[in-house]
Amino acid sequence: MSHLLEVKNLVTRFYTEDGIVHAVNGISYTLDEGESMAIVGESGSGKSVSVLSVMGLIPSPPGKVEAGEVILNGRDLLKLSPEEMRHIRGKEIAMVFQDPMTSLNPVLTIGRQMTEGIELHLGLSKEEASQRAAEMLSLVGIPNAEDRLNDYPHQFSGGQRQRIGIAMALSCNPTILIADEPTTALDVTIQAQIIDLVKKLKEQLGMAIIWITHDLGVVAGLVEKVAVMYAGFIVEMGSVHDVYKDTSHPYTLGLLESIPKIDSKEKRRLIPIPGLPPDLLKEPTQCPFAPRCRYAIDKCWEENPPLVAIAPNHTAACWRAEEIHEGLRIDLPAGEPA
Amino acid sequence: MTAYIVRRLLILPVILIGVSLLLFAMLQVLGPVERSALYVRDIPHTEGAIQAIIRRYGLDEPFFVQYWHWMVGREDPETGEIVGGILRGDLGFSRTGREPVIDLLKRRLPPTLELALWSMIPIVGIGIWLGIQAALNHNKPIDQAARVFAILGYSFPTFVFGLLVLLVFYARLDWFQPGRLSTQFSQEILKPGFTQYTKLVTIDALLNLRFDIFLDALRHLVLPVITLSYLSWALLLKVTRSSMLEALRQDYVLTARAKGLSERVVINRHVLKNALIPVATIAGSTVASLLNGVVITETIFDYPGLGSAAAAAALSLDVLTMLGYALFTAVLFVVVNLIVDVMYAVLDPRVRLE
Ligand SMILES: Nc1ncnc2c1ncn2[C@@H]1O[C@H](COP(=O)(O)OP(=O)(O)O)[C@@H](O)[C@H]1O
Ligand SMILES: [Mg+2]
């Protein structure tokens, strides 16, 4: 069976004054119809750049998608003309962004911002588009949707604005919704509401989802598959269960340890991964995580491990992945209980 | 929105009273005797004559009484005739213009207006347009050139730039002349065959279908317009460019692109609307710098407008003419700022509701 979206060996770099930023270094993944996956990783790991490359939205200069294929329904998006790509964006693949306070245009009404995409992609008249926009707003839980089309973004709360962003993205029935840290800027209770909303919408509308987050904790109930990114590489990928319970990469372990466990009785302190984030200006030749890794062996400093299968549909890029998968755990230095 | 405009309009008289009070207070720095000299053409030779003038115009009365009379006029105790009163249009007599100040202002306004209107073409056309293009082509040659232009325009004082222009195009190349019209045409526009509809020569010439006069007027306008507009468009270019760059960086632009909108729609609908808000707010200071500019520009190019009248008045300490000019510019400035505020509210919905 062919996949809905297939990303193969995607490489994206930025040519800046300081040097070449190796933002995405040959990542591959697939997404099936109606499937949802999460891309997790600390900030700066290349999550946004990887999806913006798929959308054809890398600012150029300085950015450039150097290699790879992005195959959607059999067509390589990287080979499309800008004009053809416009018909994919917003129509086939739609996107929701991180900060709802800045990602809506402050001087245009919500109605205008919603209908412009609907008119463009669905070919509806102004009135029909407004009606569709109002329906979408009610669907995401904005009361009095019809009246509120004439309001401006600043007349809505942060959570409402993100609902509007989601309504806007879903208004043209995309097959894929990409959400780039859509809850990071919101407070915890609102975060949960937005995630519940997207779960509900996914059941109703059936779109596939790529959900980017730097917090492994929030996505467990939402997605089936998780890709963990570090320094522009996918370092571990598998089902939620695989990645959470049969963790095979030290970086993933580190991320899991850094989640505050609200429900568990033994309250642990949030443990950040020690060390500095990687320098993306360097051409990666060793394992990029080695400097921060408590499992690092000599080989890690010499050769960058490839992403290989540990179990069916579970891959990891670590020379000691087998051992870690089998349960090798090196205790944390001084993770004293609070 | 309407409420906002009404509120702004209600503040207008308050500001105008404040402005007039300020100007009047500045005049009070002079004592009654010195001020009495403003009202006569010959120096009075007797003590009594000066006292008579002071009494006639009430120059020794309390501040607010004088202010009141200055505003609405005062009955001459001897003749019963009402004298003064800027609200009545009596701004006194202009020594340098040899006519009532109000007549001088009325006569000199149209040429300055014409100069300012023509200056809007390079100010908006070059300043805003080039600013937009520079930002859209960030770090490309057009952007670099625009930046150099802006810095030059910025660092050149008007009078230096004006004199340079005069030296090159008038003295050396002899392409353009100073003044407002060639002698031959300045007679002609006063003749009955030529109707002065607007008193703006270029427009009147077109309305009279006299293209020769139009071109002649235009030729006289070129140098002052370049000189006057340079500083302003340099500022506008700078502001437009940086506010465009700022707007282009915003998240909502990425959102717009992610919708699949064409680049033209993204720029025109999403970027420009935001980028022009700061540009509109400096339109007020542009008018201010034009008003400063006309004094020097008109003097350099011997252009018979308000600015050169003000310069002449200043040079011979013609206080009443200067006061008239100051009043005029102050009122103009207040009105322009009102328009800018309203424009601001039209452009930015966040202002409307505060
Ligand atoms: N426009 C750009 N110019 C230069 N470098 C960029 C640009 N956009 C992103 N990068 C770099 O690419 C790397 C990955 O960034 P990003 O994908 O935004 O990380 P995140 O995982 O937090 O979404 C970062 O090092 C960032 O500095
Ligand atoms: Mg990001």
JSON list of N, CA and C in Angstrom, two decimals, chain B residues 87-131:
[
{"chain": "B", "resi": 87, "resn": "LEU", "atom": "N", "xyz": [-9.61, 86.17, 15.56]},
{"chain": "B", "resi": 87, "resn": "LEU", "atom": "CA", "xyz": [-10.76, 85.40, 15.09]},
{"chain": "B", "resi": 87, "resn": "LEU", "atom": "C", "xyz": [-11.53, 86.17, 14.03]},
{"chain": "B", "resi": 88, "resn": "ARG", "atom": "N", "xyz": [-11.39, 87.49, 14.03]},
{"chain": "B", "resi": 88, "resn": "ARG", "atom": "CA", "xyz": [-12.01, 88.31, 13.00]},
{"chain": "B", "resi": 88, "resn": "ARG", "atom": "C", "xyz": [-11.12, 88.38, 11.77]},
{"chain": "B", "resi": 89, "resn": "GLY", "atom": "N", "xyz": [-9.98, 87.73, 11.84]},
{"chain": "B", "resi": 89, "resn": "GLY", "atom": "CA", "xyz": [-9.06, 87.75, 10.71]},
{"chain": "B", "resi": 89, "resn": "GLY", "atom": "C", "xyz": [-8.13, 88.94, 10.74]},
{"chain": "B", "resi": 90, "resn": "ASP", "atom": "N", "xyz": [-8.14, 89.67, 11.84]},
{"chain": "B", "resi": 90, "resn": "ASP", "atom": "CA", "xyz": [-7.24, 90.82, 11.93]},
{"chain": "B", "resi": 90, "resn": "ASP", "atom": "C", "xyz": [-5.96, 90.41, 12.64]},
{"chain": "B", "resi": 91, "resn": "LEU", "atom": "N", "xyz": [-4.93, 90.18, 11.85]},
{"chain": "B", "resi": 91, "resn": "LEU", "atom": "CA", "xyz": [-3.66, 89.76, 12.42]},
{"chain": "B", "resi": 91, "resn": "LEU", "atom": "C", "xyz": [-2.66, 90.91, 12.44]},
{"chain": "B", "resi": 92, "resn": "GLY", "atom": "N", "xyz": [-3.18, 92.12, 12.22]},
{"chain": "B", "resi": 92, "resn": "GLY", "atom": "CA", "xyz": [-2.28, 93.27, 12.21]},
{"chain": "B", "resi": 92, "resn": "GLY", "atom": "C", "xyz": [-1.75, 93.56, 10.82]},
{"chain": "B", "resi": 93, "resn": "PHE", "atom": "N", "xyz": [-0.80, 94.50, 10.78]},
{"chain": "B", "resi": 93, "resn": "PHE", "atom": "CA", "xyz": [-0.29, 94.96, 9.50]},
{"chain": "B", "resi": 93, "resn": "PHE", "atom": "C", "xyz": [1.13, 94.45, 9.30]},
{"chain": "B", "resi": 94, "resn": "SER", "atom": "N", "xyz": [1.38, 93.91, 8.11]},
{"chain": "B", "resi": 94, "resn": "SER", "atom": "CA", "xyz": [2.71, 93.37, 7.85]},
{"chain": "B", "resi": 94, "resn": "SER", "atom": "C", "xyz": [3.62, 94.47, 7.33]},
{"chain": "B", "resi": 95, "resn": "ARG", "atom": "N", "xyz": [4.67, 94.75, 8.10]},
{"chain": "B", "resi": 95, "resn": "ARG", "atom": "CA", "xyz": [5.61, 95.79, 7.67]},
{"chain": "B", "resi": 95, "resn": "ARG", "atom": "C", "xyz": [6.33, 95.36, 6.40]},
{"chain": "B", "resi": 96, "resn": "THR", "atom": "N", "xyz": [6.78, 94.09, 6.37]},
{"chain": "B", "resi": 96, "resn": "THR", "atom": "CA", "xyz": [7.56, 93.65, 5.21]},
{"chain": "B", "resi": 96, "resn": "THR", "atom": "C", "xyz": [6.67, 93.45, 3.99]},
{"chain": "B", "resi": 97, "resn": "GLY", "atom": "N", "xyz": [5.41, 93.04, 4.20]},
{"chain": "B", "resi": 97, "resn": "GLY", "atom": "CA", "xyz": [4.54, 92.80, 3.05]},
{"chain": "B", "resi": 97, "resn": "GLY", "atom": "C", "xyz": [3.79, 94.04, 2.61]},
{"chain": "B", "resi": 98, "resn": "ARG", "atom": "N", "xyz": [3.80, 95.05, 3.47]},
{"chain": "B", "resi": 98, "resn": "ARG", "atom": "CA", "xyz": [3.07, 96.28, 3.19]},
{"chain": "B", "resi": 98, "resn": "ARG", "atom": "C", "xyz": [1.60, 96.03, 2.88]},
{"chain": "B", "resi": 99, "resn": "GLU", "atom": "N", "xyz": [1.00, 95.16, 3.66]},
{"chain": "B", "resi": 99, "resn": "GLU", "atom": "CA", "xyz": [-0.43, 94.89, 3.54]},
{"chain": "B", "resi": 99, "resn": "GLU", "atom": "C", "xyz": [-0.84, 94.17, 4.83]},
{"chain": "B", "resi": 100, "resn": "PRO", "atom": "N", "xyz": [-2.13, 94.08, 5.11]},
{"chain": "B", "resi": 100, "resn": "PRO", "atom": "CA", "xyz": [-2.53, 93.34, 6.31]},
{"chain": "B", "resi": 100, "resn": "PRO", "atom": "C", "xyz": [-1.98, 91.91, 6.26]},
{"chain": "B", "resi": 101, "resn": "VAL", "atom": "N", "xyz": [-1.58, 91.42, 7.44]},
{"chain": "B", "resi": 101, "resn": "VAL", "atom": "CA", "xyz": [-0.95, 90.10, 7.50]},
{"chain": "B", "resi": 101, "resn": "VAL", "atom": "C", "xyz": [-1.85, 89.04, 6.86]},
{"chain": "B", "resi": 102, "resn": "ILE", "atom": "N", "xyz": [-3.16, 89.16, 7.14]},
{"chain": "B", "resi": 102, "resn": "ILE", "atom": "CA", "xyz": [-4.08, 88.12, 6.64]},
{"chain": "B", "resi": 102, "resn": "ILE", "atom": "C", "xyz": [-4.07, 88.10, 5.11]},
{"chain": "B", "resi": 103, "resn": "ASP", "atom": "N", "xyz": [-3.99, 89.30, 4.49]},
{"chain": "B", "resi": 103, "resn": "ASP", "atom": "CA", "xyz": [-3.96, 89.36, 3.02]},
{"chain": "B", "resi": 103, "resn": "ASP", "atom": "C", "xyz": [-2.67, 88.75, 2.49]},
{"chain": "B", "resi": 104, "resn": "LEU", "atom": "N", "xyz": [-1.59, 89.05, 3.21]},
{"chain": "B", "resi": 104, "resn": "LEU", "atom": "CA", "xyz": [-0.29, 88.51, 2.80]},
{"chain": "B", "resi": 104, "resn": "LEU", "atom": "C", "xyz": [-0.33, 86.98, 2.83]},
{"chain": "B", "resi": 105, "resn": "LEU", "atom": "N", "xyz": [-0.86, 86.43, 3.94]},
{"chain": "B", "resi": 105, "resn": "LEU", "atom": "CA", "xyz": [-0.93, 84.97, 4.07]},
{"chain": "B", "resi": 105, "resn": "LEU", "atom": "C", "xyz": [-1.78, 84.38, 2.95]},
{"chain": "B", "resi": 106, "resn": "LYS", "atom": "N", "xyz": [-2.94, 85.04, 2.70]},
{"chain": "B", "resi": 106, "resn": "LYS", "atom": "CA", "xyz": [-3.85, 84.52, 1.67]},
{"chain": "B", "resi": 106, "resn": "LYS", "atom": "C", "xyz": [-3.18, 84.52, 0.31]},
{"chain": "B", "resi": 107, "resn": "ARG", "atom": "N", "xyz": [-2.41, 85.55, 0.03]},
{"chain": "B", "resi": 107, "resn": "ARG", "atom": "CA", "xyz": [-1.81, 85.68, -1.29]},
{"chain": "B", "resi": 107, "resn": "ARG", "atom": "C", "xyz": [-0.64, 84.72, -1.46]},
{"chain": "B", "resi": 108, "resn": "ARG", "atom": "N", "xyz": [0.08, 84.51, -0.34]},
{"chain": "B", "resi": 108, "resn": "ARG", "atom": "CA", "xyz": [1.27, 83.67, -0.44]},
{"chain": "B", "resi": 108, "resn": "ARG", "atom": "C", "xyz": [0.99, 82.18, -0.25]},
{"chain": "B", "resi": 109, "resn": "LEU", "atom": "N", "xyz": [-0.20, 81.86, 0.22]},
{"chain": "B", "resi": 109, "resn": "LEU", "atom": "CA", "xyz": [-0.51, 80.44, 0.47]},
{"chain": "B", "resi": 109, "resn": "LEU", "atom": "C", "xyz": [-0.53, 79.59, -0.81]},
{"chain": "B", "resi": 110, "resn": "PRO", "atom": "N", "xyz": [-1.25, 80.04, -1.87]},
{"chain": "B", "resi": 110, "resn": "PRO", "atom": "CA", "xyz": [-1.35, 79.15, -3.04]},
{"chain": "B", "resi": 110, "resn": "PRO", "atom": "C", "xyz": [-0.01, 78.71, -3.63]},
{"chain": "B", "resi": 111, "resn": "PRO", "atom": "N", "xyz": [0.97, 79.61, -3.79]},
{"chain": "B", "resi": 111, "resn": "PRO", "atom": "CA", "xyz": [2.25, 79.11, -4.34]},
{"chain": "B", "resi": 111, "resn": "PRO", "atom": "C", "xyz": [2.89, 78.04, -3.46]},
{"chain": "B", "resi": 112, "resn": "THR", "atom": "N", "xyz": [2.81, 78.24, -2.15]},
{"chain": "B", "resi": 112, "resn": "THR", "atom": "CA", "xyz": [3.39, 77.25, -1.24]},
{"chain": "B", "resi": 112, "resn": "THR", "atom": "C", "xyz": [2.63, 75.94, -1.31]},
{"chain": "B", "resi": 113, "resn": "LEU", "atom": "N", "xyz": [1.29, 76.07, -1.39]},
{"chain": "B", "resi": 113, "resn": "LEU", "atom": "CA", "xyz": [0.46, 74.88, -1.51]},
{"chain": "B", "resi": 113, "resn": "LEU", "atom": "C", "xyz": [0.84, 74.11, -2.77]},
{"chain": "B", "resi": 114, "resn": "GLU", "atom": "N", "xyz": [1.06, 74.85, -3.84]},
{"chain": "B", "resi": 114, "resn": "GLU", "atom": "CA", "xyz": [1.42, 74.23, -5.11]},
{"chain": "B", "resi": 114, "resn": "GLU", "atom": "C", "xyz": [2.75, 73.49, -4.98]},
{"chain": "B", "resi": 115, "resn": "LEU", "atom": "N", "xyz": [3.69, 74.17, -4.34]},
{"chain": "B", "resi": 115, "resn": "LEU", "atom": "CA", "xyz": [5.00, 73.55, -4.13]},
{"chain": "B", "resi": 115, "resn": "LEU", "atom": "C", "xyz": [4.87, 72.27, -3.29]},
{"chain": "B", "resi": 116, "resn": "ALA", "atom": "N", "xyz": [4.07, 72.37, -2.24]},
{"chain": "B", "resi": 116, "resn": "ALA", "atom": "CA", "xyz": [3.92, 71.21, -1.35]},
{"chain": "B", "resi": 116, "resn": "ALA", "atom": "C", "xyz": [3.21, 70.06, -2.06]},
{"chain": "B", "resi": 117, "resn": "LEU", "atom": "N", "xyz": [2.18, 70.41, -2.86]},
{"chain": "B", "resi": 117, "resn": "LEU", "atom": "CA", "xyz": [1.44, 69.35, -3.56]},
{"chain": "B", "resi": 117, "resn": "LEU", "atom": "C", "xyz": [2.34, 68.62, -4.55]},
{"chain": "B", "resi": 118, "resn": "TRP", "atom": "N", "xyz": [3.12, 69.37, -5.30]},
{"chain": "B", "resi": 118, "resn": "TRP", "atom": "CA", "xyz": [4.02, 68.72, -6.25]},
{"chain": "B", "resi": 118, "resn": "TRP", "atom": "C", "xyz": [5.08, 67.90, -5.52]},
{"chain": "B", "resi": 119, "resn": "SER", "atom": "N", "xyz": [5.45, 68.37, -4.33]},
{"chain": "B", "resi": 119, "resn": "SER", "atom": "CA", "xyz": [6.45, 67.62, -3.57]},
{"chain": "B", "resi": 119, "resn": "SER", "atom": "C", "xyz": [5.93, 66.27, -3.12]},
{"chain": "B", "resi": 120, "resn": "MET", "atom": "N", "xyz": [4.59, 66.16, -3.03]},
{"chain": "B", "resi": 120, "resn": "MET", "atom": "CA", "xyz": [4.03, 64.89, -2.60]},
{"chain": "B", "resi": 120, "resn": "MET", "atom": "C", "xyz": [4.36, 63.78, -3.60]},
{"chain": "B", "resi": 121, "resn": "ILE", "atom": "N", "xyz": [4.56, 64.16, -4.85]},
{"chain": "B", "resi": 121, "resn": "ILE", "atom": "CA", "xyz": [4.84, 63.12, -5.86]},
{"chain": "B", "resi": 121, "resn": "ILE", "atom": "C", "xyz": [6.15, 62.39, -5.54]},
{"chain": "B", "resi": 122, "resn": "PRO", "atom": "N", "xyz": [7.27, 63.13, -5.41]},
{"chain": "B", "resi": 122, "resn": "PRO", "atom": "CA", "xyz": [8.48, 62.38, -5.03]},
{"chain": "B", "resi": 122, "resn": "PRO", "atom": "C", "xyz": [8.42, 61.82, -3.61]},
{"chain": "B", "resi": 123, "resn": "ILE", "atom": "N", "xyz": [7.72, 62.52, -2.71]},
{"chain": "B", "resi": 123, "resn": "ILE", "atom": "CA", "xyz": [7.70, 62.02, -1.33]},
{"chain": "B", "resi": 123, "resn": "ILE", "atom": "C", "xyz": [6.98, 60.67, -1.27]},
{"chain": "B", "resi": 124, "resn": "VAL", "atom": "N", "xyz": [5.79, 60.62, -1.86]},
{"chain": "B", "resi": 124, "resn": "VAL", "atom": "CA", "xyz": [5.05, 59.37, -1.84]},
{"chain": "B", "resi": 124, "resn": "VAL", "atom": "C", "xyz": [5.64, 58.40, -2.86]},
{"chain": "B", "resi": 125, "resn": "GLY", "atom": "N", "xyz": [5.85, 58.91, -4.07]},
{"chain": "B", "resi": 125, "resn": "GLY", "atom": "CA", "xyz": [6.31, 58.05, -5.15]},
{"chain": "B", "resi": 125, "resn": "GLY", "atom": "C", "xyz": [7.66, 57.44, -4.85]},
{"chain": "B", "resi": 126, "resn": "ILE", "atom": "N", "xyz": [8.62, 58.29, -4.51]},
{"chain": "B", "resi": 126, "resn": "ILE", "atom": "CA", "xyz": [9.95, 57.74, -4.27]},
{"chain": "B", "resi": 126, "resn": "ILE", "atom": "C", "xyz": [10.05, 57.20, -2.86]},
{"chain": "B", "resi": 127, "resn": "GLY", "atom": "N", "xyz": [9.63, 58.01, -1.90]},
{"chain": "B", "resi": 127, "resn": "GLY", "atom": "CA", "xyz": [9.80, 57.60, -0.50]},
{"chain": "B", "resi": 127, "resn": "GLY", "atom": "C", "xyz": [9.11, 56.29, -0.21]},
{"chain": "B", "resi": 128, "resn": "ILE", "atom": "N", "xyz": [7.80, 56.27, -0.39]},
{"chain": "B", "resi": 128, "resn": "ILE", "atom": "CA", "xyz": [7.06, 55.07, 0.00]},
{"chain": "B", "resi": 128, "resn": "ILE", "atom": "C", "xyz": [7.28, 53.94, -1.00]},
{"chain": "B", "resi": 129, "resn": "TRP", "atom": "N", "xyz": [7.19, 54.27, -2.29]},
{"chain": "B", "resi": 129, "resn": "TRP", "atom": "CA", "xyz": [7.32, 53.22, -3.29]},
{"chain": "B", "resi": 129, "resn": "TRP", "atom": "C", "xyz": [8.69, 52.55, -3.22]},
{"chain": "B", "resi": 130, "resn": "LEU", "atom": "N", "xyz": [9.73, 53.41, -3.19]},
{"chain": "B", "resi": 130, "resn": "LEU", "atom": "CA", "xyz": [11.09, 52.86, -3.16]},
{"chain": "B", "resi": 130, "resn": "LEU", "atom": "C", "xyz": [11.34, 52.10, -1.85]},
{"chain": "B", "resi": 131, "resn": "GLY", "atom": "N", "xyz": [10.74, 52.60, -0.77]},
{"chain": "B", "resi": 131, "resn": "GLY", "atom": "CA", "xyz": [10.88, 51.91, 0.51]},
{"chain": "B", "resi": 131, "resn": "GLY", "atom": "C", "xyz": [10.31, 50.49, 0.43]}
]
